[in-house]
Coordinates of C-alpha atoms and ligand atoms in Angstrom, one line a residue:
M1 CA 47.6 71.2 -43.7
L2 CA 50.0 68.6 -42.8
D3 CA 48.7 65.2 -42.1
L4 CA 49.0 64.0 -39.1
S5 CA 49.7 60.7 -39.8
Y6 CA 53.3 61.7 -41.1
T7 CA 54.6 63.6 -38.3
S8 CA 56.4 62.1 -35.1
P9 CA 54.4 61.9 -32.1
T10 CA 57.7 61.6 -30.4
P11 CA 60.3 63.9 -31.9
K12 CA 63.8 63.6 -29.6
V13 CA 64.2 66.8 -28.1
I14 CA 67.8 67.9 -27.0
A15 CA 68.3 70.3 -24.4
G16 CA 70.9 72.9 -25.0
A17 CA 71.8 76.6 -23.4
T18 CA 70.6 77.9 -25.9
G19 CA 66.8 76.3 -25.8
D20 CA 65.9 73.2 -27.3
W21 CA 66.7 71.6 -30.4
E22 CA 64.6 68.8 -32.7
L23 CA 66.5 66.0 -34.7
V24 CA 65.6 65.6 -38.5
I25 CA 67.2 62.4 -40.0
G26 CA 67.2 61.1 -44.0
L27 CA 68.3 57.8 -44.2
E28 CA 69.9 56.0 -47.7
V29 CA 69.6 52.7 -47.3
H30 CA 71.5 50.1 -49.4
A31 CA 70.2 46.8 -49.5
Q32 CA 71.6 44.0 -51.5
V33 CA 69.1 42.3 -53.9
A34 CA 68.9 38.5 -53.3
S35 CA 69.9 36.8 -56.6
K36 CA 72.5 34.5 -56.9
A37 CA 74.0 36.5 -59.7
K38 CA 75.2 39.9 -60.2
L39 CA 73.4 42.9 -62.1
F40 CA 74.8 42.9 -65.2
S41 CA 77.4 39.3 -65.1
G42 CA 76.9 36.0 -64.7
A43 CA 79.3 35.5 -61.8
S44 CA 78.2 34.5 -58.5
T45 CA 77.0 36.8 -55.9
Q46 CA 77.9 33.8 -52.6
F47 CA 78.4 34.9 -49.6
G48 CA 82.4 34.3 -48.1
A49 CA 83.7 32.4 -51.1
E50 CA 87.4 32.2 -51.9
P51 CA 88.8 35.8 -52.9
N52 CA 88.0 37.0 -56.1
S53 CA 86.5 33.5 -57.4
N54 CA 83.4 35.3 -58.0
V55 CA 84.6 37.8 -61.1
A56 CA 83.2 38.2 -64.7
F57 CA 85.6 40.1 -66.8
V58 CA 83.5 42.8 -66.8
D59 CA 83.3 42.5 -63.1
A60 CA 86.9 42.9 -63.9
A61 CA 86.2 45.2 -66.2
M62 CA 88.0 44.3 -68.9
P63 CA 88.4 46.0 -72.6
G64 CA 85.8 45.8 -74.5
M65 CA 83.4 43.7 -71.7
L66 CA 80.0 45.2 -72.1
P67 CA 77.7 45.0 -69.2
V68 CA 74.3 43.0 -69.9
I69 CA 71.5 43.7 -67.5
N70 CA 70.0 40.8 -65.4
E71 CA 66.5 40.3 -65.6
F72 CA 65.7 39.3 -61.6
C73 CA 67.5 42.1 -60.3
V74 CA 65.3 44.9 -61.8
E75 CA 62.1 42.6 -61.1
Q76 CA 63.2 42.5 -57.4
A77 CA 63.6 47.0 -57.5
V78 CA 59.7 46.9 -58.8
R79 CA 59.0 44.2 -56.4
T80 CA 60.6 46.0 -53.2
G81 CA 58.6 49.2 -54.5
L82 CA 55.4 47.9 -55.1
G83 CA 56.1 46.5 -51.2
L84 CA 56.5 49.9 -50.0
K85 CA 53.2 51.4 -51.9
A86 CA 55.7 53.2 -54.3
Q87 CA 55.3 54.9 -57.6
I88 CA 57.3 52.7 -60.6
N89 CA 58.9 54.2 -63.5
L90 CA 58.0 52.5 -66.8
K91 CA 60.9 54.3 -68.1
S92 CA 64.6 54.9 -66.0
A93 CA 67.9 55.1 -67.1
F94 CA 71.6 54.0 -65.7
D95 CA 74.2 56.3 -65.4
R96 CA 78.2 56.6 -64.6
K97 CA 79.2 57.9 -61.2
N98 CA 83.1 58.2 -61.9
Y99 CA 86.0 58.1 -59.1
F100 CA 88.6 56.0 -58.5
Y101 CA 89.2 53.9 -56.0
P102 CA 91.6 50.4 -56.4
D103 CA 88.2 48.4 -55.8
L104 CA 86.6 49.7 -58.7
P105 CA 88.1 48.3 -61.3
Q106 CA 85.7 50.2 -64.1
G107 CA 86.6 53.5 -62.9
Y108 CA 82.7 54.3 -62.3
Q109 CA 79.6 52.8 -60.6
I110 CA 76.6 52.1 -62.7
S111 CA 73.9 53.8 -60.4
Q112 CA 70.8 55.5 -61.3
L113 CA 70.6 59.2 -60.6
Y114 CA 68.0 61.4 -62.8
E115 CA 65.5 58.7 -64.0
P116 CA 65.2 55.9 -60.9
I117 CA 62.9 53.0 -61.5
V118 CA 60.7 53.3 -58.4
G119 CA 59.4 57.2 -56.8
E120 CA 57.8 57.8 -53.9
G121 CA 56.6 55.7 -51.5
E122 CA 56.6 55.3 -48.0
V123 CA 57.2 53.1 -44.7
L124 CA 54.5 52.9 -42.1
V125 CA 57.2 53.0 -38.7
E126 CA 55.6 51.3 -35.2
M127 CA 57.6 52.5 -32.1
G128 CA 57.4 50.4 -29.0
D129 CA 55.3 52.5 -27.2
G130 CA 52.4 51.4 -29.8
T131 CA 52.9 55.1 -31.8
A132 CA 53.5 54.9 -35.1
R133 CA 54.1 57.1 -38.6
M134 CA 54.3 57.3 -41.8
V135 CA 58.3 57.7 -42.8
R136 CA 58.2 58.4 -47.3
V137 CA 60.6 57.0 -49.2
E138 CA 61.7 59.2 -51.7
R139 CA 63.5 57.1 -54.2
I140 CA 64.6 53.8 -55.2
H141 CA 67.7 52.7 -57.8
I142 CA 69.4 49.9 -59.1
E143 CA 73.2 50.3 -58.5
Q144 CA 76.9 47.9 -58.6
D145 CA 77.9 47.4 -55.4
A146 CA 82.1 47.9 -54.7
G147 CA 85.0 45.5 -54.1
K148 CA 86.2 45.5 -51.0
S149 CA 90.3 46.6 -50.5
I150 CA 92.2 44.4 -47.1
H151 CA 94.8 46.7 -45.9
D152 CA 95.3 44.5 -42.9
M153 CA 97.1 40.8 -44.2
D154 CA 100.3 42.6 -45.0
P155 CA 102.1 45.5 -43.7
N156 CA 103.8 46.6 -47.3
M157 CA 101.3 45.5 -49.5
S158 CA 96.9 46.0 -50.1
F159 CA 94.6 43.2 -51.0
V160 CA 92.0 43.7 -53.2
D161 CA 88.3 40.9 -53.4
L162 CA 86.1 42.0 -56.4
N163 CA 83.7 39.2 -55.0
R164 CA 81.3 41.7 -54.4
T165 CA 81.8 44.3 -57.0
G166 CA 79.4 44.4 -59.7
V167 CA 76.5 42.8 -56.6
A168 CA 73.2 44.4 -57.6
L169 CA 72.0 46.9 -54.9
M170 CA 68.9 48.7 -54.0
E171 CA 69.4 52.4 -52.6
I172 CA 66.2 52.9 -50.3
V173 CA 66.2 57.0 -50.3
S174 CA 63.8 58.0 -47.1
R175 CA 62.6 61.9 -46.7
P176 CA 64.0 63.8 -43.3
D177 CA 60.9 62.2 -42.0
I178 CA 62.5 60.9 -39.2
R179 CA 62.8 62.5 -36.1
G180 CA 65.1 60.3 -33.2
P181 CA 67.7 57.6 -33.3
E182 CA 64.6 55.0 -31.6
E183 CA 62.8 56.0 -34.9
A184 CA 65.7 55.6 -36.9
A185 CA 66.2 52.3 -36.1
A186 CA 62.9 51.4 -36.1
Y187 CA 62.4 52.6 -39.7
V188 CA 65.7 50.3 -40.4
V189 CA 63.8 47.3 -38.3
K190 CA 60.5 48.0 -40.4
L191 CA 62.3 48.1 -43.7
R192 CA 64.1 44.7 -43.2
Q193 CA 61.1 43.3 -42.2
I194 CA 59.1 44.6 -45.8
L195 CA 62.5 43.0 -47.8
R196 CA 62.6 39.6 -46.1
Y197 CA 58.6 39.6 -46.6
L198 CA 59.1 40.4 -50.3
G199 CA 62.5 37.9 -50.6
T200 CA 64.3 40.9 -52.2
C201 CA 67.2 40.8 -49.7
D202 CA 67.6 39.6 -47.1
G203 CA 69.0 42.1 -44.7
N204 CA 71.8 40.2 -43.2
M205 CA 73.5 43.2 -41.6
Q206 CA 76.6 41.5 -40.3
N207 CA 77.5 40.1 -43.7
G208 CA 76.7 43.7 -44.9
N209 CA 73.3 43.2 -47.5
L210 CA 71.7 46.1 -45.3
R211 CA 73.9 49.2 -44.6
A212 CA 72.8 52.6 -44.1
D213 CA 74.2 56.1 -44.6
V214 CA 72.9 58.5 -41.9
N215 CA 71.5 61.8 -42.8
V216 CA 71.6 64.3 -39.6
S217 CA 70.9 67.8 -39.3
V218 CA 69.4 69.7 -36.3
C219 CA 66.8 72.7 -36.1
R220 CA 64.6 75.0 -33.4
P221 CA 60.7 73.2 -32.5
G222 CA 58.3 75.1 -35.3
D223 CA 61.6 74.4 -38.5
Y224 CA 60.7 70.8 -39.3
E225 CA 56.5 71.7 -39.8
R226 CA 57.4 74.3 -41.3
Y227 CA 59.5 72.1 -43.8
R228 CA 56.7 70.2 -44.3
E229 CA 54.3 72.8 -45.0
T230 CA 56.0 74.3 -47.8
N231 CA 58.8 71.8 -48.8
D232 CA 61.6 74.7 -48.4
F233 CA 64.8 72.8 -47.0
G234 CA 65.5 76.1 -45.9
H235 CA 64.0 75.3 -42.8
L236 CA 66.6 72.7 -41.7
G237 CA 69.9 72.5 -40.4
T238 CA 73.1 71.9 -42.4
R239 CA 73.1 67.7 -42.3
C240 CA 76.3 66.0 -42.4
E241 CA 75.9 62.0 -43.3
I242 CA 77.5 59.3 -42.0
K243 CA 78.6 56.3 -44.0
N244 CA 78.2 52.8 -43.8
M245 CA 76.4 52.0 -40.9
N246 CA 75.4 48.5 -40.2
S247 CA 74.5 47.6 -36.7
M248 CA 70.8 48.9 -35.4
R249 CA 72.5 50.3 -32.0
F250 CA 75.5 51.7 -33.7
I251 CA 72.9 53.7 -36.4
Q252 CA 71.5 54.7 -33.1
A253 CA 74.6 56.0 -31.1
A254 CA 75.8 58.0 -34.4
I255 CA 73.5 59.6 -34.7
E256 CA 72.8 60.7 -31.2
H257 CA 76.5 61.8 -30.9
E258 CA 76.4 63.7 -34.7
A259 CA 73.3 65.7 -33.1
R260 CA 75.3 66.8 -29.7
R261 CA 78.1 67.4 -31.9
Q262 CA 76.5 69.7 -34.0
I263 CA 74.3 71.6 -31.0
A264 CA 77.7 72.3 -29.7
I265 CA 79.1 74.5 -32.8
L266 CA 76.0 75.8 -33.0
E267 CA 75.6 76.7 -29.8
D268 CA 78.9 78.0 -30.2
G269 CA 77.6 80.7 -32.4
G270 CA 80.0 78.6 -35.2
S271 CA 77.9 76.6 -38.4
V272 CA 77.6 72.7 -39.2
D273 CA 79.4 72.5 -42.3
Q274 CA 77.9 69.8 -44.9
E275 CA 80.0 66.6 -45.1
T276 CA 80.4 63.3 -45.3
R277 CA 81.7 61.5 -42.1
L278 CA 82.6 57.9 -40.5
Y279 CA 81.5 56.6 -37.1
D280 CA 84.2 55.4 -34.7
P281 CA 82.3 52.4 -32.5
D282 CA 85.4 52.1 -29.9
K283 CA 85.5 56.0 -29.9
N284 CA 81.6 56.6 -29.8
E285 CA 82.4 59.4 -31.8
T286 CA 81.8 60.9 -35.7
R287 CA 84.5 61.7 -37.8
S288 CA 85.5 63.8 -40.7
M289 CA 86.1 61.7 -43.8
R290 CA 85.3 64.4 -46.3
S291 CA 83.9 68.1 -46.7
K292 CA 81.6 69.5 -49.6
E293 CA 84.6 71.4 -50.9
E294 CA 86.7 68.4 -51.2
A295 CA 83.6 66.5 -52.1
H296 CA 83.9 64.3 -55.9
D297 CA 83.0 65.3 -58.5
Y298 CA 80.9 62.2 -59.8
R299 CA 81.1 63.9 -63.2
Y300 CA 77.5 61.9 -63.9
F301 CA 76.1 61.1 -67.3
P302 CA 74.1 58.2 -68.7
C303 CA 75.9 55.0 -69.6
P304 CA 76.8 54.4 -73.2
D305 CA 77.0 50.9 -72.4
L306 CA 73.3 50.7 -71.3
L307 CA 70.1 51.9 -73.2
P308 CA 67.4 53.2 -71.0
L309 CA 65.2 50.3 -68.9
E310 CA 61.8 50.4 -70.2
I311 CA 59.3 47.7 -68.5
E312 CA 55.7 46.9 -69.0
Q313 CA 52.9 48.0 -66.7
D314 CA 51.8 44.1 -67.5
W315 CA 54.9 43.0 -66.1
V316 CA 54.1 45.5 -62.8
D317 CA 50.7 44.3 -62.9
A318 CA 51.8 40.4 -62.1
I319 CA 54.6 41.2 -60.4
K320 CA 51.8 42.9 -57.8
A321 CA 49.8 40.0 -58.6
S322 CA 52.4 37.6 -57.0
L323 CA 52.8 40.0 -53.6
P324 CA 52.9 38.3 -50.4
E325 CA 50.7 39.4 -47.8
L326 CA 52.9 42.5 -46.2
P327 CA 53.5 43.4 -42.7
D328 CA 51.0 45.5 -41.9
E329 CA 48.3 43.7 -43.5
K330 CA 49.3 40.7 -41.8
K331 CA 49.1 41.8 -38.7
A332 CA 45.9 43.3 -38.8
R333 CA 44.7 40.1 -39.9
F334 CA 46.0 38.8 -36.8
I335 CA 44.5 41.7 -34.8
K336 CA 41.3 40.6 -35.9
D337 CA 41.1 37.0 -37.1
F338 CA 42.6 35.7 -33.6
G339 CA 42.1 38.9 -31.6
L340 CA 45.2 39.6 -30.8
K341 CA 46.7 42.1 -29.2
D342 CA 48.3 45.2 -31.1
Y343 CA 52.1 43.9 -29.5
D344 CA 51.2 40.7 -29.8
A345 CA 50.5 41.0 -33.3
S346 CA 53.5 43.1 -33.8
V347 CA 56.1 40.0 -32.2
L348 CA 54.0 37.1 -33.5
T349 CA 54.3 39.2 -37.6
A350 CA 58.4 40.5 -37.3
D351 CA 59.0 37.7 -38.8
V352 CA 57.0 35.6 -41.4
A353 CA 58.5 32.3 -40.9
N354 CA 57.3 33.0 -37.1
A355 CA 53.8 34.4 -38.2
A356 CA 53.1 31.2 -40.6
Y357 CA 54.1 28.7 -37.4
F358 CA 51.6 30.6 -35.0
E359 CA 48.9 30.6 -38.1
E360 CA 49.3 27.0 -38.1
V361 CA 49.0 26.7 -34.3
A362 CA 46.1 29.1 -33.9
R363 CA 43.8 28.7 -36.6
G364 CA 40.6 27.1 -35.5
R365 CA 41.9 27.1 -32.1
D366 CA 41.9 29.5 -29.2
G367 CA 43.7 32.5 -31.2
K368 CA 45.0 34.5 -27.6
L369 CA 45.9 30.8 -25.9
A370 CA 47.6 30.1 -28.5
A371 CA 49.7 33.6 -28.9
N372 CA 50.7 33.4 -25.8
W373 CA 52.0 29.9 -25.6
V374 CA 54.2 31.0 -29.5
I375 CA 55.7 34.0 -28.0
N376 CA 56.1 33.4 -24.0
E377 CA 56.8 29.3 -24.0
L378 CA 58.1 29.2 -27.7
F379 CA 59.6 32.0 -28.3
G380 CA 61.3 32.2 -25.0
R381 CA 62.3 28.5 -25.0
L382 CA 64.0 28.8 -28.7
K383 CA 65.6 32.3 -27.9
K384 CA 67.5 31.1 -24.8
E385 CA 68.4 28.3 -26.4
D386 CA 69.0 30.5 -30.0
H387 CA 67.2 28.4 -32.3
T388 CA 65.2 29.9 -34.6
I389 CA 61.1 29.2 -35.3
S390 CA 62.5 26.1 -38.4
E391 CA 64.7 24.2 -35.8
S392 CA 62.1 24.0 -33.0
P393 CA 61.2 20.4 -31.6
V394 CA 57.8 20.9 -31.5
S395 CA 56.4 21.7 -34.2
A396 CA 53.0 24.2 -35.3
A397 CA 51.1 20.9 -34.8
A398 CA 52.1 19.7 -31.6
L399 CA 52.0 22.8 -29.9
G400 CA 48.4 23.0 -31.9
S401 CA 47.3 20.1 -29.7
I402 CA 48.6 20.9 -26.6
I403 CA 46.8 24.2 -26.8
E404 CA 43.3 21.8 -27.9
L405 CA 43.9 19.9 -24.7
I406 CA 43.7 23.3 -22.6
S407 CA 40.7 24.4 -24.4
K408 CA 39.0 20.9 -23.8
G409 CA 39.7 20.9 -20.4
D410 CA 41.9 17.9 -20.7
I411 CA 45.0 19.2 -19.4
S412 CA 45.5 22.7 -16.6
G413 CA 47.9 25.1 -18.1
K414 CA 50.8 23.9 -15.3
I415 CA 50.2 20.4 -16.7
A416 CA 50.8 21.5 -21.0
K417 CA 53.9 23.1 -19.8
E418 CA 55.2 19.9 -18.2
V419 CA 53.9 18.2 -21.7
F420 CA 55.3 21.4 -23.2
E421 CA 58.5 20.3 -21.3
I422 CA 58.5 16.8 -22.9
A423 CA 57.5 16.9 -26.0
Y424 CA 60.6 19.9 -25.9
T425 CA 63.0 17.6 -24.9
T426 CA 62.5 14.8 -26.4
G427 CA 60.1 15.0 -29.3
R428 CA 57.2 12.8 -28.5
D429 CA 53.8 14.0 -29.4
P430 CA 52.0 15.6 -27.0
V431 CA 48.4 13.8 -27.2
E432 CA 50.5 10.7 -26.6
I433 CA 52.7 12.3 -23.6
V434 CA 49.4 13.0 -21.9
E435 CA 48.1 9.2 -21.9
T436 CA 51.0 7.5 -21.7
E437 CA 51.9 9.9 -18.5
G438 CA 48.3 10.3 -17.3
L439 CA 48.3 13.6 -17.2
K440 CA 44.5 13.5 -18.5
Q441 CA 43.0 16.3 -16.0
V442 CA 40.5 14.1 -13.4
T443 CA 36.8 15.7 -14.6
D444 CA 35.7 13.3 -13.1
T445 CA 33.1 14.3 -9.7
G446 CA 33.4 10.4 -8.0
A447 CA 37.4 10.9 -7.9
I448 CA 37.4 14.5 -7.3
E449 CA 34.6 13.6 -4.5
A450 CA 36.8 11.3 -2.4
A451 CA 39.9 13.3 -3.1
V452 CA 38.2 16.3 -1.2
D453 CA 36.7 13.9 1.3
K454 CA 39.9 12.4 2.4
V455 CA 41.3 16.1 2.5
I456 CA 38.8 17.3 4.8
A457 CA 38.5 13.8 7.3
D458 CA 42.3 14.5 7.6
N459 CA 42.1 17.5 8.7
P460 CA 39.6 18.4 11.4
A461 CA 41.5 21.6 13.0
Q462 CA 41.7 23.3 9.4
V463 CA 37.5 22.1 9.2
E464 CA 36.9 24.3 11.9
K465 CA 39.1 27.5 10.9
A466 CA 37.0 27.3 7.5
R467 CA 33.6 27.0 8.4
A468 CA 34.8 30.4 10.6
N469 CA 36.8 31.9 7.4
P470 CA 35.5 31.2 4.1
K471 CA 38.8 32.7 2.8
L472 CA 40.6 29.4 4.1
A473 CA 39.3 27.0 1.8
G474 CA 41.7 27.7 -1.1
W475 CA 43.8 25.4 1.4
F476 CA 42.4 22.7 0.7
V477 CA 42.1 23.1 -2.8
G478 CA 45.8 23.0 -3.0
Q479 CA 45.9 19.7 -0.7
V480 CA 43.6 18.1 -3.0
M481 CA 45.2 19.3 -6.3
K482 CA 48.2 18.0 -4.3
A483 CA 47.1 15.4 -4.0
T484 CA 46.3 14.4 -7.0
G485 CA 49.3 15.2 -8.7
G486 CA 47.8 18.4 -9.7
K487 CA 45.1 16.5 -12.8
A488 CA 42.1 17.5 -10.8
N489 CA 40.1 19.9 -12.9
P490 CA 41.2 23.5 -10.6
K491 CA 37.4 24.3 -11.5
A492 CA 35.7 21.2 -9.9
V493 CA 37.8 20.8 -7.1
N494 CA 36.9 24.4 -5.8
E495 CA 33.2 23.8 -6.0
M496 CA 32.8 20.8 -4.4
V497 CA 35.4 22.3 -1.7
R498 CA 33.3 24.7 -0.7
A499 CA 30.0 22.9 -1.3
K500 CA 31.3 20.4 1.6
L501 CA 32.8 23.4 3.9
G502 CA 29.5 25.0 3.9
G503 CA 27.4 22.2 4.1
Ligands
LIG1 P1 72.7 64.0 -52.8 O1 71.9 64.1 -53.3 O2 73.3 65.1 -51.9 O3 72.8 62.7 -51.3 P2 69.5 63.8 -51.1 O4 68.5 65.1 -51.6 O5 69.4 62.8 -51.9 O6 71.1 64.6 -50.9 O7 69.8 63.3 -49.6 C1 70.4 62.5 -49.2 C2 69.6 61.9 -48.0 O8 69.9 62.9 -46.7 C3 68.1 62.1 -48.0 O9 67.8 60.9 -47.6 C4 67.1 62.8 -47.1 O10 66.0 62.5 -46.4 C5 68.5 63.4 -45.9 N1 68.4 65.0 -45.9 C6 67.9 65.7 -47.0 N2 67.9 67.2 -46.2 C7 68.6 66.5 -45.0 C8 68.4 67.6 -43.6 N3 68.3 68.6 -43.6 N4 68.3 66.9 -42.3 C9 68.9 65.4 -42.6 N5 68.8 64.6 -43.3 C10 68.7 65.4 -45.0
LIG2 MG1 72.4 60.6 -51.5

């Protein structure tokens, strides 16, 4: 039986001339380990450094140089595996993947083909419409990144920058469980969120620290379920792999385009060739890079320079004990402890720093009110100015005291926005602002009564009308609020006005 939480509630269907088609997608995400040093050398991984300034002899593949494993990188891979609730393999091994390319001085990449460090795990993918589903992770292995060839600096020469050579990557391979472009993007977003919570990868796609190879095939309705029940890939269509995508938008566009290209071929009576393609965002199309026939023969073999990697269960347990609260758990806790709506809890936990800020604002206060203020006022304002939470001029403590002032009835929601504005632009303390600017809500019934009496006395014609039609009482409330500069407690004013008019 198929567990429904593992199937997509919203698979993308594309109508063709010969009937409907469905999409099947599997992602290979390359996540750069957040480590100061490379996987097998002590060279720095700093981004944007002077070309070829972060290159150890072993990165440059000088004769006789031997790789030495960086324990910290291994730890991050294990941490990532644990964060994806995956099996951790106490024994794994490194293999050489041989190919010739100028940015790969060794002539091979050290990777893990046969025995990866992490086995099966899963990622809960949430869609914007409130639906969620599980995507299976097949494995995570550790490998070296390559350098960078630069072809556009000189008309006659190519350059190579080896700073990236040997940087540790985690390749996170999903099962073909992703069923549409939006789901693919949501999967990458969720994966990035988990990696950032764990601190194992900074997830900066622009710097290339997170990139995805996207495998796409199409099939007929029902075929995917047959594959899931039998585990027989024969039910699925032939896939193409689109290499090196580093933007959510491009991932979606490339999948959409690639699926339509395959459908056109199939409907024309042709067959899809398994090949590697490149996406061209300018033309919004994928182009063949190499077909399976001309695919590299990588001549994988166990790396003779490195012993198999054996780790202790105690070490794994210690890493597990040090894991932070992860997004799914944090979100569930926010919903439970602060009474938040699912959507608000997702927004607040999307980023770990945002979540921490919210928690400080909400702790011991009205959680829903706090969520409203953090999301709508603060995030809205920060976004407009392109600021992150750490740059917020209003601290969590300050926003917390605004929430308290509202809850206590000291200020109305409207005045609170004024206080927030002053606090945001000047950095002043909300309690002090309310005091100094005399913004405290008037709850003193004597003062409110005087204001109500004055408005009634000044507007005899309106009083006449309101007595005939009680709905018009609202006008008096408005006048009193205006007269008190918005500081009167609206509820008290309302009651007072109705009592006076009714009498
Ligand atoms: P390879 O060894 O050629 O890279 P893998 O079996 O490791 O192939 O699969 C690579 C990726 O392709 C995985 O993410 C997997 O889920 C995905 N994949 C496999 N078959 C299909 C298919 N028919 N359609 C879409 N994706 C697929
Ligand atoms: Mg692969």
